[in-house]
PDB file of C-alpha atoms in Angstrom:
ATOM      1  CA  UNK Q  51       7.761  -0.340 -16.273  1.00  0.00           C
ATOM      2  CA  UNK Q  52       7.874   2.316 -13.557  1.00  0.00           C
ATOM      3  CA  UNK Q  53       5.206   3.739 -11.315  1.00  0.00           C
ATOM      4  CA  UNK Q  54       4.518   7.435 -11.026  1.00  0.00           C
ATOM      5  CA  UNK Q  55       7.161   9.292  -8.974  1.00  0.00           C
ATOM      6  CA  UNK Q  56       6.348   9.966  -5.333  1.00  0.00           C
ATOM      7  CA  UNK Q  57       7.625  13.189  -3.764  1.00  0.00           C
ATOM      8  CA  UNK Q  58       8.720  13.212  -0.151  1.00  0.00           C
ATOM      9  CA  UNK Q  59       9.689  16.548   1.459  1.00  0.00           C
ATOM     10  CA  UNK Q  60      12.744  16.476   3.712  1.00  0.00           C
ATOM     11  CA  UNK Q  61      13.573  18.797   6.580  1.00  0.00           C
ATOM     12  CA  UNK Q  62      17.299  19.189   7.128  1.00  0.00           C
ATOM     13  CA  UNK Q  63      17.808  19.145  10.893  1.00  0.00           C
ATOM     14  CA  UNK Q  64      20.831  20.473  12.819  1.00  0.00           C
ATOM     15  CA  UNK Q  65      21.783  16.901  13.787  1.00  0.00           C
ATOM     16  CA  UNK Q  66      22.074  16.025  10.059  1.00  0.00           C
ATOM     17  CA  UNK Q  67      25.051  18.383   9.687  1.00  0.00           C
ATOM     18  CA  UNK Q  68      28.552  16.929   9.973  1.00  0.00           C
ATOM     19  CA  UNK Q  69      31.895  18.484  10.906  1.00  0.00           C
ATOM     20  CA  UNK Q  70      32.281  19.897   7.366  1.00  0.00           C
ATOM     21  CA  UNK Q  71      29.088  21.964   7.665  1.00  0.00           C
ATOM     22  CA  UNK Q  72      26.874  19.965   5.309  1.00  0.00           C
ATOM     23  CA  UNK Q  73      24.553  16.967   5.582  1.00  0.00           C
ATOM     24  CA  UNK Q  74      26.405  13.790   6.515  1.00  0.00           C
ATOM     25  CA  UNK Q  75      26.430  11.266   3.671  1.00  0.00           C
ATOM     26  CA  UNK Q  76      24.893   8.537   5.839  1.00  0.00           C
ATOM     27  CA  UNK Q  77      21.811  10.706   6.415  1.00  0.00           C
ATOM     28  CA  UNK Q  78      20.843  10.404   2.732  1.00  0.00           C
ATOM     29  CA  UNK Q  79      20.191   6.699   3.241  1.00  0.00           C
ATOM     30  CA  UNK Q  80      17.767   7.511   6.058  1.00  0.00           C
ATOM     31  CA  UNK Q  81      15.979   9.882   3.706  1.00  0.00           C
ATOM     32  CA  UNK Q  82      15.691   7.182   1.057  1.00  0.00           C
ATOM     33  CA  UNK Q  83      14.257   4.768   3.601  1.00  0.00           C
ATOM     34  CA  UNK Q  84      11.779   7.397   4.803  1.00  0.00           C
ATOM     35  CA  UNK Q  85      10.690   8.143   1.214  1.00  0.00           C
ATOM     36  CA  UNK Q  86      10.272   4.483   0.196  1.00  0.00           C
ATOM     37  CA  UNK Q  87       8.281   3.633   3.332  1.00  0.00           C
ATOM     38  CA  UNK Q  88       6.105   6.737   2.938  1.00  0.00           C
ATOM     39  CA  UNK Q  89       5.405   5.689  -0.655  1.00  0.00           C
ATOM     40  CA  UNK Q  90       4.340   2.180   0.447  1.00  0.00           C
ATOM     41  CA  UNK Q  91       2.209   3.547   3.291  1.00  0.00           C
ATOM     42  CA  UNK Q  92       0.427   6.043   1.004  1.00  0.00           C
ATOM     43  CA  UNK Q  93      -0.267   3.736  -1.950  1.00  0.00           C
ATOM     44  CA  UNK Q  94      -0.762   0.227  -0.537  1.00  0.00           C
ATOM     45  CA  UNK Q  95      -4.127  -0.787   0.941  1.00  0.00           C
ATOM     46  CA  UNK Q  96      -4.296  -0.467   4.743  1.00  0.00           C
ATOM     47  CA  UNK Q  97      -4.452  -4.247   5.302  1.00  0.00           C
ATOM     48  CA  UNK Q  98      -1.243  -4.715   3.275  1.00  0.00           C
ATOM     49  CA  UNK Q  99       0.496  -1.945   5.215  1.00  0.00           C
ATOM     50  CA  UNK Q 100      -0.504  -3.641   8.477  1.00  0.00           C
ATOM     51  CA  UNK Q 101       0.651  -7.102   7.356  1.00  0.00           C
ATOM     52  CA  UNK Q 102       3.949  -6.277   5.668  1.00  0.00           C
ATOM     53  CA  UNK Q 103       7.205  -4.526   6.483  1.00  0.00           C
ATOM     54  CA  UNK Q 104      10.328  -3.721   4.478  1.00  0.00           C
ATOM     55  CA  UNK Q 105      14.041  -4.275   4.882  1.00  0.00           C
ATOM     56  CA  UNK Q 106      16.705  -2.778   2.650  1.00  0.00           C
ATOM     57  CA  UNK Q 107      18.846  -5.253   0.731  1.00  0.00           C
ATOM     58  CA  UNK Q 108      21.096  -2.932  -1.251  1.00  0.00           C
ATOM     59  CA  UNK Q 109      21.735   0.761  -1.885  1.00  0.00           C
ATOM     60  CA  UNK Q 110      23.872   2.217  -4.657  1.00  0.00           C
ATOM     61  CA  UNK Q 111      24.289   5.925  -4.031  1.00  0.00           C
ATOM     62  CA  UNK Q 112      25.937   8.602  -6.107  1.00  0.00           C
ATOM     63  CA  UNK Q 113      26.496  11.902  -4.318  1.00  0.00           C
ATOM     64  CA  UNK Q 114      26.352  14.958  -6.595  1.00  0.00           C
ATOM     65  CA  UNK Q 115      26.213  18.065  -4.368  1.00  0.00           C
ATOM     66  CA  UNK Q 116      26.071  18.743  -0.632  1.00  0.00           C
ATOM     67  CA  UNK Q 117      22.933  19.748   1.260  1.00  0.00           C
ATOM     68  CA  UNK Q 118      22.970  22.328   4.036  1.00  0.00           C
ATOM     69  CA  UNK Q 119      20.879  23.347   7.018  1.00  0.00           C
ATOM     70  CA  UNK Q 120      17.651  25.101   5.972  1.00  0.00           C
ATOM     71  CA  UNK Q 121      17.797  23.754   2.390  1.00  0.00           C
ATOM     72  CA  UNK Q 122      14.452  22.780   0.878  1.00  0.00           C
ATOM     73  CA  UNK Q 123      15.067  19.157  -0.093  1.00  0.00           C
ATOM     74  CA  UNK Q 124      12.748  16.715  -1.863  1.00  0.00           C
ATOM     75  CA  UNK Q 125      13.246  12.996  -2.405  1.00  0.00           C
ATOM     76  CA  UNK Q 126      11.496  11.803  -5.567  1.00  0.00           C
ATOM     77  CA  UNK Q 127      11.229   8.060  -5.493  1.00  0.00           C
ATOM     78  CA  UNK Q 128       9.803   5.712  -8.060  1.00  0.00           C
ATOM     79  CA  UNK Q 129       9.049   2.022  -7.796  1.00  0.00           C
ATOM     80  CA  UNK Q 130      10.644   0.663 -10.949  1.00  0.00           C
ATOM     81  CA  UNK Q 131       9.479  -2.936 -10.541  1.00  0.00           C
ATOM     82  CA  UNK Q 132       8.787  -5.741  -8.131  1.00  0.00           C
ATOM     83  CA  UNK Q 133       9.105  -9.484  -8.346  1.00  0.00           C
ATOM     84  CA  UNK Q 134       8.331 -12.043  -5.653  1.00  0.00           C
ATOM     85  CA  UNK Q 135       9.293 -10.408  -2.362  1.00  0.00           C
ATOM     86  CA  UNK Q 136      11.678  -7.849  -3.904  1.00  0.00           C
ATOM     87  CA  UNK Q 137      11.041  -4.279  -4.932  1.00  0.00           C
ATOM     88  CA  UNK Q 138      13.394  -2.008  -6.851  1.00  0.00           C
ATOM     89  CA  UNK Q 139      13.367   1.757  -6.327  1.00  0.00           C
ATOM     90  CA  UNK Q 140      15.132   4.727  -7.870  1.00  0.00           C
ATOM     91  CA  UNK Q 141      15.290   7.823  -5.684  1.00  0.00           C
ATOM     92  CA  UNK Q 142      16.647  11.231  -6.646  1.00  0.00           C
ATOM     93  CA  UNK Q 143      17.215  13.783  -3.899  1.00  0.00           C
ATOM     94  CA  UNK Q 144      16.829  17.393  -5.103  1.00  0.00           C
ATOM     95  CA  UNK Q 145      17.316  20.929  -3.856  1.00  0.00           C
ATOM     96  CA  UNK Q 146      15.378  22.914  -6.416  1.00  0.00           C
ATOM     97  CA  UNK Q 147      16.851  21.973  -9.801  1.00  0.00           C
ATOM     98  CA  UNK Q 148      20.063  20.658  -8.236  1.00  0.00           C
ATOM     99  CA  UNK Q 149      20.412  16.896  -7.924  1.00  0.00           C
ATOM    100  CA  UNK Q 150      22.092  16.171  -4.595  1.00  0.00           C
ATOM    101  CA  UNK Q 151      22.146  12.377  -4.793  1.00  0.00           C
ATOM    102  CA  UNK Q 152      20.797   9.459  -6.815  1.00  0.00           C
ATOM    103  CA  UNK Q 153      20.053   6.124  -5.181  1.00  0.00           C
ATOM    104  CA  UNK Q 154      19.129   2.769  -6.645  1.00  0.00           C
ATOM    105  CA  UNK Q 155      17.904   0.424  -3.962  1.00  0.00           C
ATOM    106  CA  UNK Q 156      16.397  -3.002  -3.573  1.00  0.00           C
ATOM    107  CA  UNK Q 157      14.085  -3.996  -0.768  1.00  0.00           C
ATOM    108  CA  UNK Q 158      12.650  -7.218   0.616  1.00  0.00           C
ATOM    109  CA  UNK Q 159       9.019  -7.341   1.663  1.00  0.00           C
ATOM    110  CA  UNK Q 160       8.562  -9.303   4.890  1.00  0.00           C
ATOM    111  CA  UNK Q 161       5.600 -10.573   6.855  1.00  0.00           C
ATOM    112  CA  UNK Q 162       5.242  -8.181   9.809  1.00  0.00           C
ATOM    113  CA  UNK Q 163       4.389 -11.052  12.180  1.00  0.00           C
ATOM    114  CA  UNK Q 164       6.857 -13.766  11.173  1.00  0.00           C
ATOM    115  CA  UNK Q 165       9.581 -11.493   9.748  1.00  0.00           C
ATOM    116  CA  UNK Q 166       9.966 -13.933   6.844  1.00  0.00           C
ATOM    117  CA  UNK Q 167      10.021 -12.828   3.188  1.00  0.00           C
ATOM    118  CA  UNK Q 168       6.524 -12.225   1.815  1.00  0.00           C
ATOM    119  CA  UNK Q 169       5.552 -12.121  -1.848  1.00  0.00           C
ATOM    120  CA  UNK Q 170       4.194  -8.855  -3.131  1.00  0.00           C
ATOM    121  CA  UNK Q 171       0.883  -9.938  -4.616  1.00  0.00           C
ATOM    122  CA  UNK Q 172      -0.056  -9.246  -8.213  1.00  0.00           C
ATOM    123  CA  UNK Q 173      -3.237  -7.603  -6.897  1.00  0.00           C
ATOM    124  CA  UNK Q 174      -1.040  -4.682  -5.759  1.00  0.00           C
ATOM    125  CA  UNK Q 175       0.100  -3.906  -9.303  1.00  0.00           C
ATOM    126  CA  UNK Q 176      -3.061  -1.866  -9.931  1.00  0.00           C
ATOM    127  CA  UNK Q 177      -2.218   0.411  -6.975  1.00  0.00           C
ATOM    128  CA  UNK Q 178       1.397   1.037  -7.897  1.00  0.00           C
ATOM    129  CA  UNK Q 179       1.155   0.897 -11.709  1.00  0.00           C
ATOM    130  CA  UNK Q 180      -2.374   2.194 -12.388  1.00  0.00           C
ATOM    131  CA  UNK Q 181      -1.695   3.378 -15.948  1.00  0.00           C
ATOM    132  CA  UNK Q 182      -0.315   0.046 -17.132  1.00  0.00           C
ATOM    133  CA  UNK Q 183      -2.435  -2.976 -17.864  1.00  0.00           C
TER     134      UNK Q 183
END
């Protein structure tokens, strides 16, 4: 059961470029974080966004091709599932038809005030998986 993909445009900045002339590998993880958080902020109700935050637990990244300054890059992320306080995402970073990187990541939802793990309520399923009953 996966939600609809969420597209997040990425601007490659000069500071993203490493000594080899392409985007530094570590920068891809920042892009994944930006895409996942943008997805949550766009889809979740405002009160949930205000009450919860996210921390990354694990990233598995496969690099396919390098990205360069001025490339048009898109991160397409999809929430595959969630259970308790954990959410599981699959993100593919593209330049046109070229896949630059694929990332599987797991995240922990935390209470923004206490910073303790917070369950992702079943009431949110309708927002993230609207076509599945």
